[in-house]
Amino acid sequence: MVGIRICLELGESTCFCTEAWMPELNASKGCLLLVFGRVADLYGRKKTFIAGFLSMLAFSLGCGFAQNEITLDILRGCQGIGAAAIIPASLGILAHAFPPSRARSIAFATFSAGAPVGAAFGMTLGGVLTQLSHTTWRSNFYLAAGLCGLGTIAGLISIDADEPSTEDDKRIDWLGALLITAGLVLVIFVLSDGELAPQKWRTPYIIVLLILGVLLVVAFVFWQLYLERVQEASSKEPAPPAQARRSGRLRHC
């Protein structure tokens, strides 16, 4: 219902909306989870959590004021950036708040159930708001912005301050992030738009993008294996120089 209303007001085909409405948020969210997981570990889970909610708030308001389909698509994709920051930060916060116990299992199970339950409830509430509100579908995004504001306030009040990172290597693997993000973007795009393409899954650009996306994901896997080998090699104690061994200075070892 919400998707059809959006398409009717913005001039987009209702067929597009009923088959695959705005996959941009899920695409950007799924592609950036790994990156923001690393960011949360290095710079603080609470900071990442709050920044994610503020980002979602800003882009939700932007979606509510969007005047055309292209603007709405871009803003929906930007919404996913905030969601990608919130999810790994939330998992880290739960792991820190609950020591290994039954309570931790319940906390993680509740968190995992939030996505399907929230999606079902959100779709129902969105349809009701679209029917009752004078601002049509835009009220859904205004409500989302308000909920993000509440999440920001709750996070500021209830979450403990971040502890300094104890990791020796504080670098972010930007090449790996680029490979996995680009690969997942292409794969998710193909899975979302494959049925909407002119020749469906036989459309040439769908096939090319799928192959390219898979190759980028495979390249990411090999890149991570290479980094692990380099790290293992650098962590081993280097062998003593041959000249030192010959001079007998290491006989006491």
mmCIF file of C-alpha atoms in Angstrom:
data_model
loop_
_atom_site.group_PDB
_atom_site.id
_atom_site.type_symbol
_atom_site.label_atom_id
_atom_site.label_comp_id
_atom_site.label_asym_id
_atom_site.label_seq_id
_atom_site.Cartn_x
_atom_site.Cartn_y
_atom_site.Cartn_z
ATOM 1 C CA MET A 1 0.000 0.000 0.000
ATOM 2 C CA VAL A 2 2.734 2.478 0.930
ATOM 3 C CA GLY A 3 4.777 1.639 -2.166
ATOM 4 C CA ILE A 4 1.798 2.049 -4.479
ATOM 5 C CA ARG A 5 0.936 5.435 -2.957
ATOM 6 C CA ILE A 6 4.516 6.623 -3.385
ATOM 7 C CA CYS A 7 4.631 5.547 -7.006
ATOM 8 C CA LEU A 8 1.276 7.143 -7.818
ATOM 9 C CA GLU A 9 2.314 10.471 -6.298
ATOM 10 C CA LEU A 10 5.835 10.519 -7.761
ATOM 11 C CA GLY A 11 4.807 9.200 -11.167
ATOM 12 C CA GLU A 12 6.523 5.804 -11.003
ATOM 13 C CA SER A 13 5.003 2.601 -12.362
ATOM 14 C CA THR A 14 2.927 0.738 -9.767
ATOM 15 C CA CYS A 15 4.275 -2.525 -11.181
ATOM 16 C CA PHE A 16 7.727 -1.528 -9.980
ATOM 17 C CA CYS A 17 6.382 -0.849 -6.507
ATOM 18 C CA THR A 18 4.415 -4.050 -6.111
ATOM 19 C CA GLU A 19 7.274 -6.286 -7.266
ATOM 20 C CA ALA A 20 10.247 -4.683 -5.491
ATOM 21 C CA TRP A 21 9.697 -1.477 -3.555
ATOM 22 C CA MET A 22 12.805 0.530 -2.842
ATOM 23 C CA PRO A 23 15.503 -2.071 -2.118
ATOM 24 C CA GLU A 24 18.125 0.643 -1.627
ATOM 25 C CA LEU A 25 18.039 0.638 2.177
ATOM 26 C CA ASN A 26 18.602 -3.105 2.485
ATOM 27 C CA ALA A 27 21.312 -2.986 -0.177
ATOM 28 C CA SER A 28 23.402 -0.283 1.486
ATOM 29 C CA LYS A 29 22.777 -1.751 4.934
ATOM 30 C CA GLY A 30 23.898 -5.242 3.964
ATOM 31 C CA CYS A 31 26.969 -3.998 2.124
ATOM 32 C CA LEU A 32 28.326 -1.795 4.914
ATOM 33 C CA LEU A 33 27.803 -4.002 7.976
ATOM 34 C CA LEU A 34 31.386 -5.290 7.959
ATOM 35 C CA VAL A 35 32.859 -1.824 7.574
ATOM 36 C CA PHE A 36 30.887 -0.321 10.444
ATOM 37 C CA GLY A 37 31.587 -3.347 12.614
ATOM 38 C CA ARG A 38 35.269 -2.472 12.375
ATOM 39 C CA VAL A 39 34.556 1.231 12.907
ATOM 40 C CA ALA A 40 32.582 0.428 16.072
ATOM 41 C CA ASP A 41 35.438 -1.693 17.440
ATOM 42 C CA LEU A 42 38.006 1.040 16.848
ATOM 43 C CA TYR A 43 36.161 4.267 17.616
ATOM 44 C CA GLY A 44 33.516 3.157 20.106
ATOM 45 C CA ARG A 45 30.234 1.304 19.918
ATOM 46 C CA LYS A 46 28.219 4.038 21.607
ATOM 47 C CA LYS A 47 29.555 6.708 19.241
ATOM 48 C CA THR A 48 28.763 4.511 16.235
ATOM 49 C CA PHE A 49 25.301 3.706 17.615
ATOM 50 C CA ILE A 50 24.422 7.372 18.155
ATOM 51 C CA ALA A 51 25.864 8.428 14.797
ATOM 52 C CA GLY A 52 23.819 5.734 13.066
ATOM 53 C CA PHE A 53 20.574 6.904 14.642
ATOM 54 C CA LEU A 54 21.299 10.556 13.843
ATOM 55 C CA SER A 55 22.015 9.581 10.247
ATOM 56 C CA MET A 56 18.761 7.629 10.041
ATOM 57 C CA LEU A 57 16.872 10.580 11.528
ATOM 58 C CA ALA A 58 18.258 13.059 8.999
ATOM 59 C CA PHE A 59 17.685 10.872 5.953
ATOM 60 C CA SER A 60 14.210 9.808 7.119
ATOM 61 C CA LEU A 61 13.220 13.467 7.241
ATOM 62 C CA GLY A 62 14.743 13.905 3.808
ATOM 63 C CA CYS A 63 12.660 11.021 2.457
ATOM 64 C CA GLY A 64 9.543 12.679 3.843
ATOM 65 C CA PHE A 65 10.276 15.839 1.850
ATOM 66 C CA ALA A 66 11.397 14.087 -1.369
ATOM 67 C CA GLN A 67 9.712 15.459 -4.482
ATOM 68 C CA ASN A 68 10.706 12.848 -7.048
ATOM 69 C CA GLU A 69 11.542 9.172 -7.279
ATOM 70 C CA ILE A 70 15.295 9.626 -7.863
ATOM 71 C CA THR A 71 15.705 11.771 -4.746
ATOM 72 C CA LEU A 72 13.746 9.262 -2.687
ATOM 73 C CA ASP A 73 15.865 6.383 -4.014
ATOM 74 C CA ILE A 74 19.103 8.150 -3.047
ATOM 75 C CA LEU A 75 17.858 9.071 0.415
ATOM 76 C CA ARG A 76 16.581 5.545 1.027
ATOM 77 C CA GLY A 77 20.037 4.237 0.189
ATOM 78 C CA CYS A 78 21.569 6.729 2.609
ATOM 79 C CA GLN A 79 19.176 5.519 5.301
ATOM 80 C CA GLY A 80 20.843 2.133 5.037
ATOM 81 C CA ILE A 81 24.186 3.677 6.035
ATOM 82 C CA GLY A 82 22.732 4.544 9.423
ATOM 83 C CA ALA A 83 21.210 1.087 9.812
ATOM 84 C CA ALA A 84 24.562 -0.505 8.946
ATOM 85 C CA ALA A 85 26.159 1.487 11.768
ATOM 86 C CA ILE A 86 23.455 0.682 14.328
ATOM 87 C CA ILE A 87 23.372 -3.117 13.936
ATOM 88 C CA PRO A 88 27.020 -4.087 14.663
ATOM 89 C CA ALA A 89 27.268 -1.400 17.347
ATOM 90 C CA SER A 90 24.154 -2.807 19.029
ATOM 91 C CA LEU A 91 25.571 -6.322 19.006
ATOM 92 C CA GLY A 92 28.786 -5.101 20.602
ATOM 93 C CA ILE A 93 26.854 -3.164 23.242
ATOM 94 C CA LEU A 94 24.789 -6.251 24.123
ATOM 95 C CA ALA A 95 27.900 -8.421 24.338
ATOM 96 C CA HIS A 96 29.494 -5.892 26.696
ATOM 97 C CA ALA A 97 26.373 -5.452 28.835
ATOM 98 C CA PHE A 98 25.603 -9.172 29.272
ATOM 99 C CA PRO A 99 28.333 -11.602 30.356
ATOM 100 C CA PRO A 100 28.097 -15.162 28.963
ATOM 101 C CA SER A 101 24.865 -16.443 30.497
ATOM 102 C CA ARG A 102 21.256 -17.275 29.755
ATOM 103 C CA ALA A 103 20.464 -13.560 29.924
ATOM 104 C CA ARG A 104 22.870 -12.904 27.046
ATOM 105 C CA SER A 105 21.197 -15.611 24.953
ATOM 106 C CA ILE A 106 17.801 -14.035 25.604
ATOM 107 C CA ALA A 107 19.149 -10.581 24.728
ATOM 108 C CA PHE A 108 20.591 -11.735 21.407
ATOM 109 C CA ALA A 109 17.462 -13.756 20.580
ATOM 110 C CA THR A 110 15.292 -10.713 21.258
ATOM 111 C CA PHE A 111 17.548 -8.560 19.092
ATOM 112 C CA SER A 112 17.412 -11.099 16.247
ATOM 113 C CA ALA A 113 13.629 -11.303 16.451
ATOM 114 C CA GLY A 114 13.368 -7.542 16.137
ATOM 115 C CA ALA A 115 13.953 -7.504 12.369
ATOM 116 C CA PRO A 116 11.095 -9.803 11.231
ATOM 117 C CA VAL A 117 8.699 -8.618 13.936
ATOM 118 C CA GLY A 118 9.526 -4.980 13.248
ATOM 119 C CA ALA A 119 9.117 -5.454 9.500
ATOM 120 C CA ALA A 120 5.685 -7.047 9.900
ATOM 121 C CA PHE A 121 4.521 -4.418 12.379
ATOM 122 C CA GLY A 122 6.010 -1.591 10.332
ATOM 123 C CA MET A 123 4.283 -2.643 7.118
ATOM 124 C CA THR A 124 0.940 -2.869 8.907
ATOM 125 C CA LEU A 125 1.384 0.473 10.651
ATOM 126 C CA GLY A 126 2.599 2.069 7.437
ATOM 127 C CA GLY A 127 -0.524 1.001 5.585
ATOM 128 C CA VAL A 128 -2.757 2.355 8.342
ATOM 129 C CA LEU A 129 -0.915 5.691 8.455
ATOM 130 C CA THR A 130 -1.046 5.999 4.682
ATOM 131 C CA GLN A 131 -4.810 5.532 4.744
ATOM 132 C CA LEU A 132 -5.475 7.902 7.646
ATOM 133 C CA SER A 133 -2.870 10.628 7.223
ATOM 134 C CA HIS A 134 -3.459 13.750 5.159
ATOM 135 C CA THR A 135 0.211 13.771 4.179
ATOM 136 C CA THR A 136 -0.205 10.329 2.538
ATOM 137 C CA TRP A 137 2.963 8.208 2.625
ATOM 138 C CA ARG A 138 5.210 10.964 3.981
ATOM 139 C CA SER A 139 3.935 10.459 7.530
ATOM 140 C CA ASN A 140 5.707 7.078 7.598
ATOM 141 C CA PHE A 141 9.088 8.749 7.233
ATOM 142 C CA TYR A 142 8.227 11.455 9.761
ATOM 143 C CA LEU A 143 7.315 8.722 12.245
ATOM 144 C CA ALA A 144 10.589 6.902 11.484
ATOM 145 C CA ALA A 145 12.503 10.131 12.133
ATOM 146 C CA GLY A 146 10.748 10.547 15.468
ATOM 147 C CA LEU A 147 11.582 6.981 16.489
ATOM 148 C CA CYS A 148 15.221 7.574 15.535
ATOM 149 C CA GLY A 149 15.215 10.639 17.763
ATOM 150 C CA LEU A 150 13.923 8.540 20.659
ATOM 151 C CA GLY A 151 16.590 5.926 19.953
ATOM 152 C CA THR A 152 19.278 8.604 20.039
ATOM 153 C CA ILE A 153 18.090 9.957 23.386
ATOM 154 C CA ALA A 154 17.756 6.468 24.865
ATOM 155 C CA GLY A 155 21.267 5.585 23.710
ATOM 156 C CA LEU A 156 22.786 8.730 25.177
ATOM 157 C CA ILE A 157 21.138 8.070 28.549
ATOM 158 C CA SER A 158 21.377 4.307 28.960
ATOM 159 C CA ILE A 159 24.551 3.132 27.184
ATOM 160 C CA ASP A 160 27.824 3.183 29.088
ATOM 161 C CA ALA A 161 30.637 5.368 27.815
ATOM 162 C CA ASP A 162 33.008 3.768 25.329
ATOM 163 C CA GLU A 163 36.226 2.267 26.607
ATOM 164 C CA PRO A 164 39.466 2.985 24.698
ATOM 165 C CA SER A 165 40.301 0.378 22.087
ATOM 166 C CA THR A 166 42.981 -2.091 23.175
ATOM 167 C CA GLU A 167 43.809 -3.270 19.661
ATOM 168 C CA ASP A 168 47.387 -2.766 18.526
ATOM 169 C CA ASP A 169 46.431 -2.454 14.868
ATOM 170 C CA LYS A 170 43.909 0.372 14.566
ATOM 171 C CA ARG A 171 43.901 0.453 10.788
ATOM 172 C CA ILE A 172 40.855 -0.184 8.617
ATOM 173 C CA ASP A 173 41.282 -2.465 5.629
ATOM 174 C CA TRP A 174 39.981 -0.032 3.027
ATOM 175 C CA LEU A 175 40.823 -2.275 0.069
ATOM 176 C CA GLY A 176 38.939 -5.175 1.631
ATOM 177 C CA ALA A 177 36.053 -2.851 2.468
ATOM 178 C CA LEU A 178 35.955 -1.652 -1.146
ATOM 179 C CA LEU A 179 35.995 -5.192 -2.547
ATOM 180 C CA ILE A 180 33.251 -6.582 -0.306
ATOM 181 C CA THR A 181 31.079 -3.466 -0.538
ATOM 182 C CA ALA A 182 31.259 -3.255 -4.328
ATOM 183 C CA GLY A 183 30.713 -6.999 -4.682
ATOM 184 C CA LEU A 184 27.688 -7.082 -2.395
ATOM 185 C CA VAL A 185 26.196 -3.980 -4.023
ATOM 186 C CA LEU A 186 26.280 -5.691 -7.402
ATOM 187 C CA VAL A 187 24.983 -9.028 -6.116
ATOM 188 C CA ILE A 188 22.136 -7.442 -4.144
ATOM 189 C CA PHE A 189 21.248 -5.212 -7.091
ATOM 190 C CA VAL A 190 21.044 -8.225 -9.386
ATOM 191 C CA LEU A 191 18.937 -10.211 -6.914
ATOM 192 C CA SER A 192 16.596 -7.240 -6.464
ATOM 193 C CA ASP A 193 16.246 -6.240 -10.113
ATOM 194 C CA GLY A 194 16.731 -9.534 -11.932
ATOM 195 C CA GLU A 195 12.992 -10.103 -12.341
ATOM 196 C CA LEU A 196 12.403 -6.473 -13.361
ATOM 197 C CA ALA A 197 14.978 -6.397 -16.183
ATOM 198 C CA PRO A 198 13.727 -6.371 -19.808
ATOM 199 C CA GLN A 199 14.709 -10.026 -20.386
ATOM 200 C CA LYS A 200 14.643 -10.893 -16.690
ATOM 201 C CA TRP A 201 17.614 -13.063 -15.695
ATOM 202 C CA ARG A 202 18.776 -13.394 -19.305
ATOM 203 C CA THR A 203 19.323 -9.656 -19.659
ATOM 204 C CA PRO A 204 23.011 -9.123 -20.583
ATOM 205 C CA TYR A 205 23.768 -6.454 -17.977
ATOM 206 C CA ILE A 206 22.222 -8.610 -15.231
ATOM 207 C CA ILE A 207 24.515 -11.511 -16.144
ATOM 208 C CA VAL A 208 27.606 -9.286 -16.367
ATOM 209 C CA LEU A 209 26.922 -7.562 -13.045
ATOM 210 C CA LEU A 210 26.280 -10.876 -11.300
ATOM 211 C CA ILE A 211 29.573 -12.335 -12.543
ATOM 212 C CA LEU A 212 31.460 -9.166 -11.605
ATOM 213 C CA GLY A 213 29.871 -9.097 -8.144
ATOM 214 C CA VAL A 214 30.754 -12.728 -7.452
ATOM 215 C CA LEU A 215 34.341 -12.148 -8.621
ATOM 216 C CA LEU A 216 34.698 -9.172 -6.275
ATOM 217 C CA VAL A 217 33.408 -11.208 -3.324
ATOM 218 C CA VAL A 218 35.829 -14.027 -4.175
ATOM 219 C CA ALA A 219 38.648 -11.472 -4.471
ATOM 220 C CA PHE A 220 37.744 -10.215 -0.996
ATOM 221 C CA VAL A 221 38.029 -13.746 0.419
ATOM 222 C CA PHE A 222 41.479 -14.251 -1.132
ATOM 223 C CA TRP A 223 42.573 -10.813 0.051
ATOM 224 C CA GLN A 224 41.611 -11.683 3.626
ATOM 225 C CA LEU A 225 43.491 -14.989 3.399
ATOM 226 C CA TYR A 226 46.545 -13.112 2.147
ATOM 227 C CA LEU A 227 46.342 -10.641 5.038
ATOM 228 C CA GLU A 228 46.098 -13.519 7.525
ATOM 229 C CA ARG A 229 49.242 -15.119 6.102
ATOM 230 C CA VAL A 230 51.092 -11.796 6.260
ATOM 231 C CA GLN A 231 49.990 -11.277 9.858
ATOM 232 C CA GLU A 232 51.055 -14.783 10.865
ATOM 233 C CA ALA A 233 54.436 -14.332 9.202
ATOM 234 C CA SER A 234 55.043 -10.995 10.908
ATOM 235 C CA SER A 235 54.063 -12.371 14.323
ATOM 236 C CA LYS A 236 56.671 -15.164 14.229
ATOM 237 C CA GLU A 237 60.006 -14.452 15.916
ATOM 238 C CA PRO A 238 62.614 -13.889 13.213
ATOM 239 C CA ALA A 239 65.471 -16.360 12.957
ATOM 240 C CA PRO A 240 68.836 -15.085 14.236
ATOM 241 C CA PRO A 241 71.309 -13.932 11.601
ATOM 242 C CA ALA A 242 73.655 -16.597 10.211
ATOM 243 C CA GLN A 243 76.745 -14.593 11.219
ATOM 244 C CA ALA A 244 75.594 -14.494 14.844
ATOM 245 C CA ARG A 245 75.075 -18.248 14.860
ATOM 246 C CA ARG A 246 78.549 -18.846 13.454
ATOM 247 C CA SER A 247 80.162 -16.575 16.005
ATOM 248 C CA GLY A 248 78.742 -18.642 18.822
ATOM 249 C CA ARG A 249 77.063 -15.711 20.522
ATOM 250 C CA LEU A 250 73.819 -17.655 20.710
ATOM 251 C CA ARG A 251 75.185 -20.869 22.198
ATOM 252 C CA HIS A 252 73.663 -20.038 25.564
ATOM 253 C CA CYS A 253 70.230 -20.340 23.966
#
